[in-house]
PDB file of C-alpha atoms and ligand atoms in Angstrom:
ATOM      1  CA  MET L  88     -18.443 -48.304   4.903  1.00 43.00           C
ATOM      2  CA  THR L  89     -20.520 -49.592   7.772  1.00 41.00           C
ATOM      3  CA  ASP L  90     -19.368 -46.885  10.153  1.00 57.00           C
ATOM      4  CA  GLU L  91     -22.234 -45.321  12.006  1.00 77.00           C
ATOM      5  CA  THR L  92     -22.367 -41.619  11.152  1.00 93.00           C
ATOM      6  CA  LEU L  93     -22.120 -39.404  14.204  1.00 97.00           C
ATOM      7  CA  LEU L  94     -24.029 -36.139  14.496  1.00 98.00           C
ATOM      8  CA  ILE L  95     -21.184 -33.615  14.453  1.00 98.00           C
ATOM      9  CA  ASP L  96     -21.147 -29.832  14.838  1.00 98.00           C
ATOM     10  CA  LEU L  97     -17.743 -28.134  14.891  1.00 99.00           C
ATOM     11  CA  HIS L  98     -18.604 -24.427  15.247  1.00 99.00           C
ATOM     12  CA  SER L  99     -20.494 -22.860  18.167  1.00 99.00           C
ATOM     13  CA  HIS L 100     -20.430 -19.943  20.611  1.00 98.00           C
ATOM     14  CA  THR L 101     -21.141 -19.382  24.294  1.00 98.00           C
ATOM     15  CA  THR L 102     -21.316 -16.393  26.648  1.00 98.00           C
ATOM     16  CA  ALA L 103     -17.499 -16.561  26.706  1.00 98.00           C
ATOM     17  CA  SER L 104     -17.809 -14.574  23.448  1.00 98.00           C
ATOM     18  CA  ASP L 105     -20.971 -13.382  21.694  1.00 98.00           C
ATOM     19  CA  GLY L 106     -23.115 -16.469  22.229  1.00 98.00           C
ATOM     20  CA  GLN L 107     -26.116 -16.287  24.524  1.00 98.00           C
ATOM     21  CA  LEU L 108     -25.972 -19.661  26.309  1.00 98.00           C
ATOM     22  CA  THR L 109     -23.453 -20.399  29.044  1.00 98.00           C
ATOM     23  CA  PRO L 110     -20.988 -23.204  28.255  1.00 98.00           C
ATOM     24  CA  SER L 111     -23.052 -25.605  30.419  1.00 99.00           C
ATOM     25  CA  GLU L 112     -26.292 -24.586  28.736  1.00 99.00           C
ATOM     26  CA  LEU L 113     -24.696 -25.039  25.317  1.00 99.00           C
ATOM     27  CA  VAL L 114     -23.488 -28.567  26.085  1.00 99.00           C
ATOM     28  CA  ALA L 115     -26.884 -29.431  27.596  1.00 98.00           C
ATOM     29  CA  ARG L 116     -28.632 -28.205  24.467  1.00 98.00           C
ATOM     30  CA  ALA L 117     -26.245 -30.096  22.194  1.00 98.00           C
ATOM     31  CA  LEU L 118     -26.951 -33.306  24.127  1.00 98.00           C
ATOM     32  CA  GLU L 119     -30.684 -32.615  23.861  1.00 98.00           C
ATOM     33  CA  LYS L 120     -30.331 -32.223  20.084  1.00 98.00           C
ATOM     34  CA  GLY L 121     -28.409 -35.498  19.819  1.00 98.00           C
ATOM     35  CA  VAL L 122     -25.075 -33.916  18.892  1.00 98.00           C
ATOM     36  CA  GLN L 123     -22.350 -36.498  19.521  1.00 98.00           C
ATOM     37  CA  MET L 124     -19.290 -34.382  18.756  1.00 98.00           C
ATOM     38  CA  LEU L 125     -19.331 -30.646  19.473  1.00 99.00           C
ATOM     39  CA  ALA L 126     -16.629 -28.022  19.085  1.00 99.00           C
ATOM     40  CA  ILE L 127     -16.904 -24.824  21.115  1.00 99.00           C
ATOM     41  CA  THR L 128     -15.242 -22.079  19.088  1.00 99.00           C
ATOM     42  CA  ASP L 129     -15.660 -18.756  20.875  1.00 98.00           C
ATOM     43  CA  HIS L 130     -14.150 -15.670  19.242  1.00 98.00           C
ATOM     44  CA  ASP L 131     -10.504 -15.268  20.257  1.00 98.00           C
ATOM     45  CA  THR L 132     -10.858 -17.020  23.599  1.00 98.00           C
ATOM     46  CA  LEU L 133     -10.705 -20.414  25.288  1.00 98.00           C
ATOM     47  CA  ALA L 134     -12.537 -19.129  28.350  1.00 98.00           C
ATOM     48  CA  GLY L 135     -15.691 -21.236  27.949  1.00 98.00           C
ATOM     49  CA  LEU L 136     -13.948 -24.580  27.669  1.00 98.00           C
ATOM     50  CA  ASP L 137     -13.273 -25.343  31.360  1.00 98.00           C
ATOM     51  CA  GLU L 138     -16.899 -25.024  32.376  1.00 98.00           C
ATOM     52  CA  ALA L 139     -18.060 -26.919  29.279  1.00 98.00           C
ATOM     53  CA  HIS L 140     -15.777 -29.881  30.064  1.00 98.00           C
ATOM     54  CA  GLN L 141     -16.790 -29.921  33.727  1.00 98.00           C
ATOM     55  CA  PHE L 142     -20.456 -29.963  32.847  1.00 98.00           C
ATOM     56  CA  ASN L 143     -19.986 -32.505  30.051  1.00 98.00           C
ATOM     57  CA  ASN L 144     -17.919 -34.872  32.194  1.00 98.00           C
ATOM     58  CA  ALA L 145     -20.642 -34.878  34.855  1.00 98.00           C
ATOM     59  CA  GLN L 146     -23.244 -36.140  32.356  1.00 98.00           C
ATOM     60  CA  PRO L 147     -24.269 -39.815  32.228  1.00 98.00           C
ATOM     61  CA  GLN L 148     -23.417 -39.867  28.514  1.00 97.00           C
ATOM     62  CA  PRO L 149     -20.985 -37.063  27.715  1.00 98.00           C
ATOM     63  CA  LEU L 150     -20.478 -35.969  24.120  1.00 98.00           C
ATOM     64  CA  ARG L 151     -17.091 -35.629  22.460  1.00 98.00           C
ATOM     65  CA  LEU L 152     -16.198 -32.059  23.300  1.00 98.00           C
ATOM     66  CA  ILE L 153     -13.649 -30.541  20.939  1.00 98.00           C
ATOM     67  CA  ASN L 154     -11.495 -27.650  22.152  1.00 98.00           C
ATOM     68  CA  GLY L 155     -11.654 -24.783  19.712  1.00 98.00           C
ATOM     69  CA  THR L 156     -11.588 -21.063  19.117  1.00 98.00           C
ATOM     70  CA  GLU L 157     -12.471 -18.799  16.179  1.00 98.00           C
ATOM     71  CA  ILE L 158      -9.683 -16.381  15.291  1.00 98.00           C
ATOM     72  CA  SER L 159     -10.275 -13.110  13.466  1.00 98.00           C
ATOM     73  CA  THR L 160      -7.749 -12.400  10.722  1.00 98.00           C
ATOM     74  CA  ARG L 161      -7.278  -9.809   8.007  1.00 96.00           C
ATOM     75  CA  TRP L 162      -7.058 -10.618   4.315  1.00 97.00           C
ATOM     76  CA  ASN L 163      -7.262  -7.844   1.727  1.00 94.00           C
ATOM     77  CA  ASN L 164      -9.199  -5.695   4.185  1.00 88.00           C
ATOM     78  CA  PHE L 165     -11.763  -8.429   4.794  1.00 93.00           C
ATOM     79  CA  ASP L 166     -12.374  -9.917   8.239  1.00 94.00           C
ATOM     80  CA  ILE L 167     -11.685 -13.613   7.665  1.00 98.00           C
ATOM     81  CA  HIS L 168     -12.404 -16.089  10.464  1.00 98.00           C
ATOM     82  CA  ILE L 169     -10.312 -19.172  11.097  1.00 99.00           C
ATOM     83  CA  VAL L 170     -11.655 -21.903  13.340  1.00 99.00           C
ATOM     84  CA  ALA L 171      -8.969 -23.717  15.316  1.00 99.00           C
ATOM     85  CA  LEU L 172      -9.778 -27.261  16.429  1.00 99.00           C
ATOM     86  CA  ASN L 173      -8.053 -29.564  18.924  1.00 98.00           C
ATOM     87  CA  ILE L 174      -5.701 -26.896  20.166  1.00 98.00           C
ATOM     88  CA  GLU L 175      -3.752 -27.524  23.366  1.00 98.00           C
ATOM     89  CA  ARG L 176      -5.553 -25.334  25.858  1.00 98.00           C
ATOM     90  CA  SER L 177      -2.511 -24.574  27.973  1.00 98.00           C
ATOM     91  CA  ASN L 178      -0.306 -23.594  25.039  1.00 98.00           C
ATOM     92  CA  ILE L 179       1.413 -20.365  26.081  1.00 98.00           C
ATOM     93  CA  VAL L 180       2.034 -18.933  22.616  1.00 98.00           C
ATOM     94  CA  LEU L 181      -1.609 -19.488  21.629  1.00 98.00           C
ATOM     95  CA  ASN L 182      -2.891 -17.962  24.874  1.00 98.00           C
ATOM     96  CA  GLU L 183      -0.687 -14.902  24.477  1.00 98.00           C
ATOM     97  CA  PHE L 184      -1.814 -14.508  20.892  1.00 98.00           C
ATOM     98  CA  LEU L 185      -5.492 -14.702  21.908  1.00 98.00           C
ATOM     99  CA  CYS L 186      -4.829 -12.191  24.678  1.00 98.00           C
ATOM    100  CA  GLN L 187      -3.483  -9.756  22.082  1.00 97.00           C
ATOM    101  CA  GLN L 188      -6.533 -10.419  19.886  1.00 97.00           C
ATOM    102  CA  ARG L 189      -8.782  -9.496  22.796  1.00 97.00           C
ATOM    103  CA  ARG L 190      -6.840  -6.281  23.356  1.00 96.00           C
ATOM    104  CA  LEU L 191      -7.436  -5.423  19.693  1.00 96.00           C
ATOM    105  CA  ARG L 192     -11.118  -6.233  20.184  1.00 96.00           C
ATOM    106  CA  GLU L 193     -11.355  -3.855  23.146  1.00 96.00           C
ATOM    107  CA  ALA L 194      -9.628  -1.031  21.262  1.00 96.00           C
ATOM    108  CA  ARG L 195     -11.870  -1.563  18.234  1.00 96.00           C
ATOM    109  CA  ALA L 196     -14.977  -1.722  20.430  1.00 97.00           C
ATOM    110  CA  MET L 197     -14.160   1.652  21.993  1.00 97.00           C
ATOM    111  CA  GLU L 198     -13.666   3.139  18.547  1.00 97.00           C
ATOM    112  CA  ILE L 199     -17.008   1.714  17.372  1.00 97.00           C
ATOM    113  CA  GLY L 200     -18.636   3.322  20.408  1.00 98.00           C
ATOM    114  CA  LEU L 201     -17.085   6.695  19.587  1.00 98.00           C
ATOM    115  CA  ARG L 202     -18.223   6.524  15.970  1.00 97.00           C
ATOM    116  CA  LEU L 203     -21.769   5.638  16.960  1.00 97.00           C
ATOM    117  CA  GLU L 204     -21.767   8.461  19.492  1.00 97.00           C
ATOM    118  CA  LYS L 205     -20.748  10.904  16.769  1.00 96.00           C
ATOM    119  CA  ALA L 206     -23.659   9.563  14.738  1.00 95.00           C
ATOM    120  CA  GLY L 207     -25.988  10.466  17.614  1.00 96.00           C
ATOM    121  CA  ILE L 208     -26.203   7.102  19.355  1.00 97.00           C
ATOM    122  CA  ALA L 209     -25.170   7.499  22.967  1.00 97.00           C
ATOM    123  CA  GLY L 210     -24.361   4.704  25.388  1.00 98.00           C
ATOM    124  CA  ALA L 211     -23.721   1.951  22.846  1.00 98.00           C
ATOM    125  CA  TYR L 212     -20.281   1.034  24.210  1.00 98.00           C
ATOM    126  CA  GLU L 213     -21.589   0.794  27.787  1.00 98.00           C
ATOM    127  CA  GLY L 214     -24.612  -1.150  26.557  1.00 98.00           C
ATOM    128  CA  ALA L 215     -22.570  -3.633  24.547  1.00 98.00           C
ATOM    129  CA  LYS L 216     -20.135  -3.982  27.445  1.00 98.00           C
ATOM    130  CA  ALA L 217     -22.981  -4.822  29.827  1.00 98.00           C
ATOM    131  CA  LEU L 218     -24.306  -7.478  27.431  1.00 98.00           C
ATOM    132  CA  ALA L 219     -20.827  -8.965  27.083  1.00 98.00           C
ATOM    133  CA  ASP L 220     -20.664  -9.270  30.880  1.00 97.00           C
ATOM    134  CA  GLY L 221     -16.891  -9.650  31.005  1.00 95.00           C
ATOM    135  CA  ALA L 222     -16.443 -11.376  27.633  1.00 97.00           C
ATOM    136  CA  ALA L 223     -14.358  -9.722  24.910  1.00 93.00           C
ATOM    137  CA  LEU L 224     -16.545  -7.373  22.892  1.00 97.00           C
ATOM    138  CA  SER L 225     -17.788  -8.424  19.494  1.00 97.00           C
ATOM    139  CA  ARG L 226     -19.836  -6.552  16.929  1.00 97.00           C
ATOM    140  CA  GLY L 227     -22.454  -9.153  17.859  1.00 97.00           C
ATOM    141  CA  HIS L 228     -22.871  -7.433  21.252  1.00 98.00           C
ATOM    142  CA  TYR L 229     -23.254  -4.051  19.568  1.00 98.00           C
ATOM    143  CA  ALA L 230     -25.805  -5.519  17.158  1.00 98.00           C
ATOM    144  CA  ARG L 231     -27.862  -6.882  20.027  1.00 97.00           C
ATOM    145  CA  TRP L 232     -27.775  -3.642  21.994  1.00 98.00           C
ATOM    146  CA  LEU L 233     -28.683  -1.527  18.961  1.00 98.00           C
ATOM    147  CA  ALA L 234     -31.545  -3.866  18.037  1.00 98.00           C
ATOM    148  CA  ASP L 235     -32.803  -4.038  21.641  1.00 97.00           C
ATOM    149  CA  ASN L 236     -32.812  -0.245  21.739  1.00 98.00           C
ATOM    150  CA  GLY L 237     -34.793   0.196  18.573  1.00 97.00           C
ATOM    151  CA  TYR L 238     -32.067   1.339  16.165  1.00 97.00           C
ATOM    152  CA  ALA L 239     -33.066  -1.421  13.732  1.00 97.00           C
ATOM    153  CA  VAL L 240     -35.527  -4.325  13.710  1.00 97.00           C
ATOM    154  CA  ASN L 241     -32.942  -7.031  14.372  1.00 96.00           C
ATOM    155  CA  ALA L 242     -29.217  -7.723  14.542  1.00 95.00           C
ATOM    156  CA  ALA L 243     -28.945  -8.409  10.810  1.00 95.00           C
ATOM    157  CA  ALA L 244     -30.561  -5.042  10.048  1.00 97.00           C
ATOM    158  CA  VAL L 245     -28.197  -3.359  12.506  1.00 97.00           C
ATOM    159  CA  PHE L 246     -25.263  -4.802  10.607  1.00 96.00           C
ATOM    160  CA  LYS L 247     -26.588  -3.514   7.321  1.00 96.00           C
ATOM    161  CA  LYS L 248     -27.194  -0.071   8.729  1.00 97.00           C
ATOM    162  CA  TYR L 249     -24.291   0.484  11.131  1.00 97.00           C
ATOM    163  CA  LEU L 250     -21.703  -2.270  11.480  1.00 96.00           C
ATOM    164  CA  ALA L 251     -20.940  -3.715   8.064  1.00 92.00           C
ATOM    165  CA  ARG L 252     -17.873  -2.658   6.120  1.00 89.00           C
ATOM    166  CA  GLY L 253     -18.151   0.995   5.129  1.00 90.00           C
ATOM    167  CA  LYS L 254     -21.009   1.862   7.522  1.00 95.00           C
ATOM    168  CA  THR L 255     -20.926   4.492  10.321  1.00 94.00           C
ATOM    169  CA  GLY L 256     -19.854   2.146  13.095  1.00 96.00           C
ATOM    170  CA  TYR L 257     -17.410   0.085  11.066  1.00 95.00           C
ATOM    171  CA  VAL L 258     -13.822   0.289  12.174  1.00 94.00           C
ATOM    172  CA  PRO L 259     -11.205  -1.072   9.773  1.00 88.00           C
ATOM    173  CA  ASN L 260      -9.671  -3.997  11.564  1.00 83.00           C
ATOM    174  CA  ASN L 261      -6.110  -4.569  12.511  1.00 87.00           C
ATOM    175  CA  TRP L 262      -6.079  -8.357  12.890  1.00 95.00           C
ATOM    176  CA  SER L 263      -3.011 -10.421  12.069  1.00 95.00           C
ATOM    177  CA  ASP L 264      -2.800 -12.110   8.692  1.00 97.00           C
ATOM    178  CA  MET L 265      -4.022 -15.632   7.934  1.00 98.00           C
ATOM    179  CA  ALA L 266      -0.544 -17.180   7.810  1.00 98.00           C
ATOM    180  CA  SER L 267       0.378 -15.901  11.289  1.00 98.00           C
ATOM    181  CA  ALA L 268      -2.849 -17.191  12.818  1.00 98.00           C
ATOM    182  CA  ILE L 269      -2.418 -20.571  11.111  1.00 98.00           C
ATOM    183  CA  GLU L 270       1.152 -20.805  12.388  1.00 98.00           C
ATOM    184  CA  ILE L 271      -0.003 -20.152  15.955  1.00 98.00           C
ATOM    185  CA  ILE L 272      -2.733 -22.795  15.603  1.00 98.00           C
ATOM    186  CA  HIS L 273      -0.220 -25.341  14.325  1.00 98.00           C
ATOM    187  CA  GLN L 274       2.291 -24.755  17.035  1.00 97.00           C
ATOM    188  CA  ALA L 275      -0.546 -25.401  19.513  1.00 98.00           C
ATOM    189  CA  ASN L 276      -1.039 -28.695  17.578  1.00 98.00           C
ATOM    190  CA  GLY L 277      -4.415 -27.588  16.302  1.00 98.00           C
ATOM    191  CA  ILE L 278      -6.116 -27.781  12.927  1.00 98.00           C
ATOM    192  CA  ALA L 279      -6.872 -24.579  10.997  1.00 99.00           C
ATOM    193  CA  VAL L 280     -10.285 -24.401   9.320  1.00 99.00           C
ATOM    194  CA  LEU L 281     -11.494 -21.565   7.087  1.00 99.00           C
ATOM    195  CA  ALA L 282     -14.828 -20.568   8.640  1.00 99.00           C
ATOM    196  CA  HIS L 283     -18.086 -19.977   6.696  1.00 98.00           C
ATOM    197  CA  PRO L 284     -16.325 -19.235   3.349  1.00 98.00           C
ATOM    198  CA  SER L 285     -19.541 -18.142   1.671  1.00 97.00           C
ATOM    199  CA  GLY L 286     -20.342 -15.725   4.500  1.00 96.00           C
ATOM    200  CA  TYR L 287     -17.905 -13.038   3.376  1.00 96.00           C
ATOM    201  CA  LYS L 288     -20.012 -11.953   0.420  1.00 93.00           C
ATOM    202  CA  LEU L 289     -17.107 -12.371  -1.985  1.00 97.00           C
ATOM    203  CA  SER L 290     -17.552 -12.787  -5.721  1.00 97.00           C
ATOM    204  CA  ALA L 291     -16.878 -16.288  -7.054  1.00 97.00           C
ATOM    205  CA  LYS L 292     -13.473 -15.150  -8.263  1.00 98.00           C
ATOM    206  CA  TRP L 293     -12.462 -13.672  -4.910  1.00 98.00           C
ATOM    207  CA  LEU L 294     -13.783 -16.649  -2.982  1.00 98.00           C
ATOM    208  CA  LYS L 295     -11.642 -18.944  -5.121  1.00 98.00           C
ATOM    209  CA  ARG L 296      -8.682 -16.736  -4.431  1.00 98.00           C
ATOM    210  CA  LEU L 297      -9.353 -16.697  -0.687  1.00 98.00           C
ATOM    211  CA  VAL L 298      -9.511 -20.488  -0.489  1.00 98.00           C
ATOM    212  CA  ARG L 299      -6.343 -20.870  -2.572  1.00 98.00           C
ATOM    213  CA  GLU L 300      -4.442 -18.364  -0.436  1.00 98.00           C
ATOM    214  CA  PHE L 301      -5.729 -19.994   2.764  1.00 98.00           C
ATOM    215  CA  LYS L 302      -4.251 -23.276   1.536  1.00 98.00           C
ATOM    216  CA  GLU L 303      -0.990 -21.565   0.570  1.00 98.00           C
ATOM    217  CA  ALA L 304      -0.846 -19.994   4.047  1.00 98.00           C
ATOM    218  CA  GLY L 305      -0.837 -23.518   5.520  1.00 98.00           C
ATOM    219  CA  GLY L 306      -4.573 -23.997   6.187  1.00 98.00           C
ATOM    220  CA  ASP L 307      -5.877 -27.538   6.696  1.00 99.00           C
ATOM    221  CA  ALA L 308      -9.607 -27.524   6.066  1.00 99.00           C
ATOM    222  CA  ILE L 309     -12.626 -25.441   5.125  1.00 98.00           C
ATOM    223  CA  GLU L 310     -16.194 -25.492   6.320  1.00 99.00           C
ATOM    224  CA  VAL L 311     -18.376 -26.857   3.539  1.00 98.00           C
ATOM    225  CA  VAL L 312     -21.570 -27.627   5.442  1.00 98.00           C
ATOM    226  CA  LEU L 313     -23.127 -24.638   7.202  1.00 98.00           C
ATOM    227  CA  GLY L 314     -26.387 -24.536   9.125  1.00 94.00           C
ATOM    228  CA  GLN L 315     -27.961 -22.185   6.600  1.00 95.00           C
ATOM    229  CA  GLN L 316     -26.981 -22.545   2.947  1.00 97.00           C
ATOM    230  CA  THR L 317     -28.285 -23.613  -0.433  1.00 97.00           C
ATOM    231  CA  VAL L 318     -27.412 -26.941  -2.018  1.00 97.00           C
ATOM    232  CA  ASP L 319     -25.488 -25.018  -4.691  1.00 98.00           C
ATOM    233  CA  ASP L 320     -23.441 -23.259  -2.049  1.00 98.00           C
ATOM    234  CA  ARG L 321     -22.619 -26.556  -0.349  1.00 98.00           C
ATOM    235  CA  ASN L 322     -21.620 -28.188  -3.628  1.00 98.00           C
ATOM    236  CA  ASN L 323     -19.480 -25.202  -4.553  1.00 98.00           C
ATOM    237  CA  LEU L 324     -17.644 -25.326  -1.212  1.00 98.00           C
ATOM    238  CA  ILE L 325     -17.106 -29.082  -1.517  1.00 98.00           C
ATOM    239  CA  ALA L 326     -15.657 -28.511  -4.998  1.00 98.00           C
ATOM    240  CA  LEU L 327     -13.368 -25.778  -3.661  1.00 98.00           C
ATOM    241  CA  SER L 328     -12.171 -28.058  -0.854  1.00 98.00           C
ATOM    242  CA  LYS L 329     -11.261 -30.762  -3.357  1.00 98.00           C
ATOM    243  CA  LEU L 330      -9.655 -28.347  -5.807  1.00 98.00           C
ATOM    244  CA  ASN L 331      -7.351 -27.063  -3.063  1.00 98.00           C
ATOM    245  CA  GLN L 332      -6.829 -30.394  -1.304  1.00 98.00           C
ATOM    246  CA  LEU L 333      -8.333 -29.106   1.903  1.00 98.00           C
ATOM    247  CA  PHE L 334     -10.208 -31.326   4.333  1.00 98.00           C
ATOM    248  CA  ALA L 335     -13.863 -30.526   4.950  1.00 98.00           C
ATOM    249  CA  SER L 336     -15.553 -29.393   8.148  1.00 98.00           C
ATOM    250  CA  LEU L 337     -19.091 -28.567   9.174  1.00 98.00           C
ATOM    251  CA  GLY L 338     -20.675 -26.337  11.775  1.00 98.00           C
ATOM    252  CA  SER L 339     -23.835 -24.452  12.625  1.00 98.00           C
ATOM    253  CA  ASP L 340     -22.110 -21.342  14.058  1.00 98.00           C
ATOM    254  CA  PHE L 341     -24.798 -21.464  16.740  1.00 98.00           C
ATOM    255  CA  HIS L 342     -25.015 -18.290  18.891  1.00 98.00           C
ATOM    256  CA  PHE L 343     -28.499 -18.501  20.458  1.00 97.00           C
ATOM    257  CA  PRO L 344     -31.720 -20.479  20.096  1.00 97.00           C
ATOM    258  CA  SER L 345     -33.738 -19.339  17.092  1.00 94.00           C
ATOM    259  CA  GLY L 346     -36.030 -20.743  14.470  1.00 90.00           C
ATOM    260  CA  TRP L 347     -33.356 -21.222  11.831  1.00 93.00           C
ATOM    261  CA  ILE L 348     -29.918 -21.953  13.278  1.00 97.00           C
ATOM    262  CA  GLU L 349     -29.685 -24.839  15.715  1.00 98.00           C
ATOM    263  CA  LEU L 350     -26.985 -27.096  17.117  1.00 98.00           C
ATOM    264  CA  GLY L 351     -26.597 -30.134  14.873  1.00 98.00           C
ATOM    265  CA  LYS L 352     -29.250 -28.901  12.444  1.00 98.00           C
ATOM    266  CA  ASN L 353     -28.525 -29.505   8.735  1.00 97.00           C
ATOM    267  CA  MET L 354     -25.151 -30.988   9.615  1.00 98.00           C
ATOM    268  CA  PHE L 355     -25.206 -33.306   6.589  1.00 97.00           C
ATOM    269  CA  GLN L 356     -22.230 -35.468   5.740  1.00 98.00           C
ATOM    270  CA  PRO L 357     -22.327 -35.980   1.966  1.00 97.00           C
ATOM    271  CA  GLN L 358     -20.495 -39.008   0.559  1.00 96.00           C
ATOM    272  CA  GLY L 359     -17.086 -38.727  -1.046  1.00 96.00           C
ATOM    273  CA  VAL L 360     -15.826 -35.911   1.159  1.00 98.00           C
ATOM    274  CA  ASP L 361     -12.617 -36.067   3.229  1.00 98.00           C
ATOM    275  CA  TRP L 362     -13.685 -34.892   6.670  1.00 98.00           C
ATOM    276  CA  VAL L 363     -11.433 -33.072   9.059  1.00 98.00           C
ATOM    277  CA  TRP L 364     -11.933 -35.656  11.837  1.00 98.00           C
ATOM    278  CA  GLN L 365     -10.514 -38.302   9.468  1.00 97.00           C
ATOM    279  CA  MET L 366      -7.187 -36.474   9.295  1.00 98.00           C
ATOM    280  CA  GLU L 367      -4.186 -38.327  10.607  1.00 97.00           C
ATOM    281  CA  LYS L 368      -3.336 -35.399  12.842  1.00 96.00           C
ATOM    282  CA  TRP L 369      -6.847 -35.212  14.348  1.00 98.00           C
ATOM    283  CA  THR L 370      -6.136 -35.598  18.072  1.00 97.00           C
ATOM    284  CA  GLU L 371      -8.815 -34.691  20.557  1.00 97.00           C
ATOM    285  CA  THR L 372      -7.255 -32.714  23.392  1.00 96.00           C
ATOM    286  CA  PRO L 373      -8.501 -33.004  27.009  1.00 95.00           C
TER     287      PRO L 373
HETATM  288  P1  AMP S 696     -16.639  -9.414  15.269  1.00 84.26           P
HETATM  289  O1  AMP S 696     -15.964 -10.746  15.442  1.00 84.26           O
HETATM  290  O2  AMP S 696     -16.562  -8.570  16.490  1.00 84.26           O
HETATM  291  O3  AMP S 696     -16.221  -8.697  14.026  1.00 84.26           O
HETATM  292  O4  AMP S 696     -18.182  -9.711  15.092  1.00 84.26           O
HETATM  293  C1  AMP S 696     -18.615 -10.676  14.209  1.00 84.26           C
HETATM  294  C2  AMP S 696     -19.849 -11.333  14.807  1.00 84.26           C
HETATM  295  O5  AMP S 696     -20.966 -10.492  14.593  1.00 84.26           O
HETATM  296  C3  AMP S 696     -20.197 -12.646  14.153  1.00 84.26           C
HETATM  297  O6  AMP S 696     -19.551 -13.706  14.760  1.00 84.26           O
HETATM  298  C4  AMP S 696     -21.680 -12.730  14.407  1.00 84.26           C
HETATM  299  O7  AMP S 696     -21.913 -13.165  15.714  1.00 84.26           O
HETATM  300  C5  AMP S 696     -22.112 -11.291  14.311  1.00 84.26           C
HETATM  301  N1  AMP S 696     -22.582 -10.963  12.954  1.00 84.26           N
HETATM  302  C6  AMP S 696     -21.852 -10.762  11.846  1.00 84.26           C
HETATM  303  N2  AMP S 696     -22.621 -10.440  10.787  1.00 84.26           N
HETATM  304  C7  AMP S 696     -23.881 -10.437  11.251  1.00 84.26           C
HETATM  305  C8  AMP S 696     -25.149 -10.170  10.656  1.00 84.26           C
HETATM  306  N3  AMP S 696     -25.288  -9.840   9.378  1.00 84.26           N
HETATM  307  N4  AMP S 696     -26.239 -10.247  11.454  1.00 84.26           N
HETATM  308  C9  AMP S 696     -26.128 -10.570  12.747  1.00 84.26           C
HETATM  309  N5  AMP S 696     -24.973 -10.825  13.365  1.00 84.26           N
HETATM  310  C10 AMP S 696     -23.862 -10.755  12.626  1.00 84.26           C
HETATM  311 MN1   MN S 697     -20.150 -14.260  16.713  1.00 84.26          MN
HETATM  312 MN1   MN S 698     -17.330 -16.171  12.173  1.00 84.26          MN
HETATM  313 MN1   MN S 699     -18.603 -18.228  14.659  1.00 84.26          MN
END
């Protein structure tokens, strides 16, 4: 193959969900980092895409901006994320589904606030809400507020202490199942990608089962290259993609500038992998 390899990153967040850069700032940063194809995949919303396209189209050399979203689903009481790529933005069924997801987010966020209050932490809901500035609330907003207010040293520590499964502020989720989310993605002509499979802290056996059931539920691809992972992890995910005949995707899951996660960083494209953008049904939507 003599094809020039593009720098591709198919998982990122803006202020439309729990990211910290506006859609314009995100696209500007991606261009700065040499990213040539970027998917914006905010949690359960398409709200950042308009601004991102406007900004991108006004650039002398726009990148290929992929319309996406990251949908929260439930599988055996785990929160499993599915990245949707190339969805039709005006699709009514998809938009209504995402609207319902955001209502669930709001209800869960209020419940998290109540639980934290009972644990002696006042004002967390209001604080997270202010950080979200109109976006649907994510545990990411809570993590930031709790860290900023000295309840733990950083967001990761907040998760460990308060927000992870089984901790004080954890509220069992009520998301729809994987098959329903995948069906919605497909009827919006999108591609369904299992997000950060090694991020769920599953045992090898359960991870295998998750990937198999994602395929059985109609899933198309899984992320195999993540911004932060070991070579073993990457090889394991590539093997799982092949075993289940799933296409492969890659993404940094960028939320904000930091020393370790960056747009386009570590977005390797190992040989012998069937990439999601090589799929026949890969159609970039406007
Ligand atoms: P939610 O979708 O509301 O359940 O929140 C999940 C989001 O919280 C993720 O997309 C991340 O932005 C953030 N998050 C999850 N786990 C961690 C962690 N260990 N440390 C920091 N942020 C996290
Ligand atoms: Mn997030
Ligand atoms: Mn995720
Ligand atoms: Mn994400």
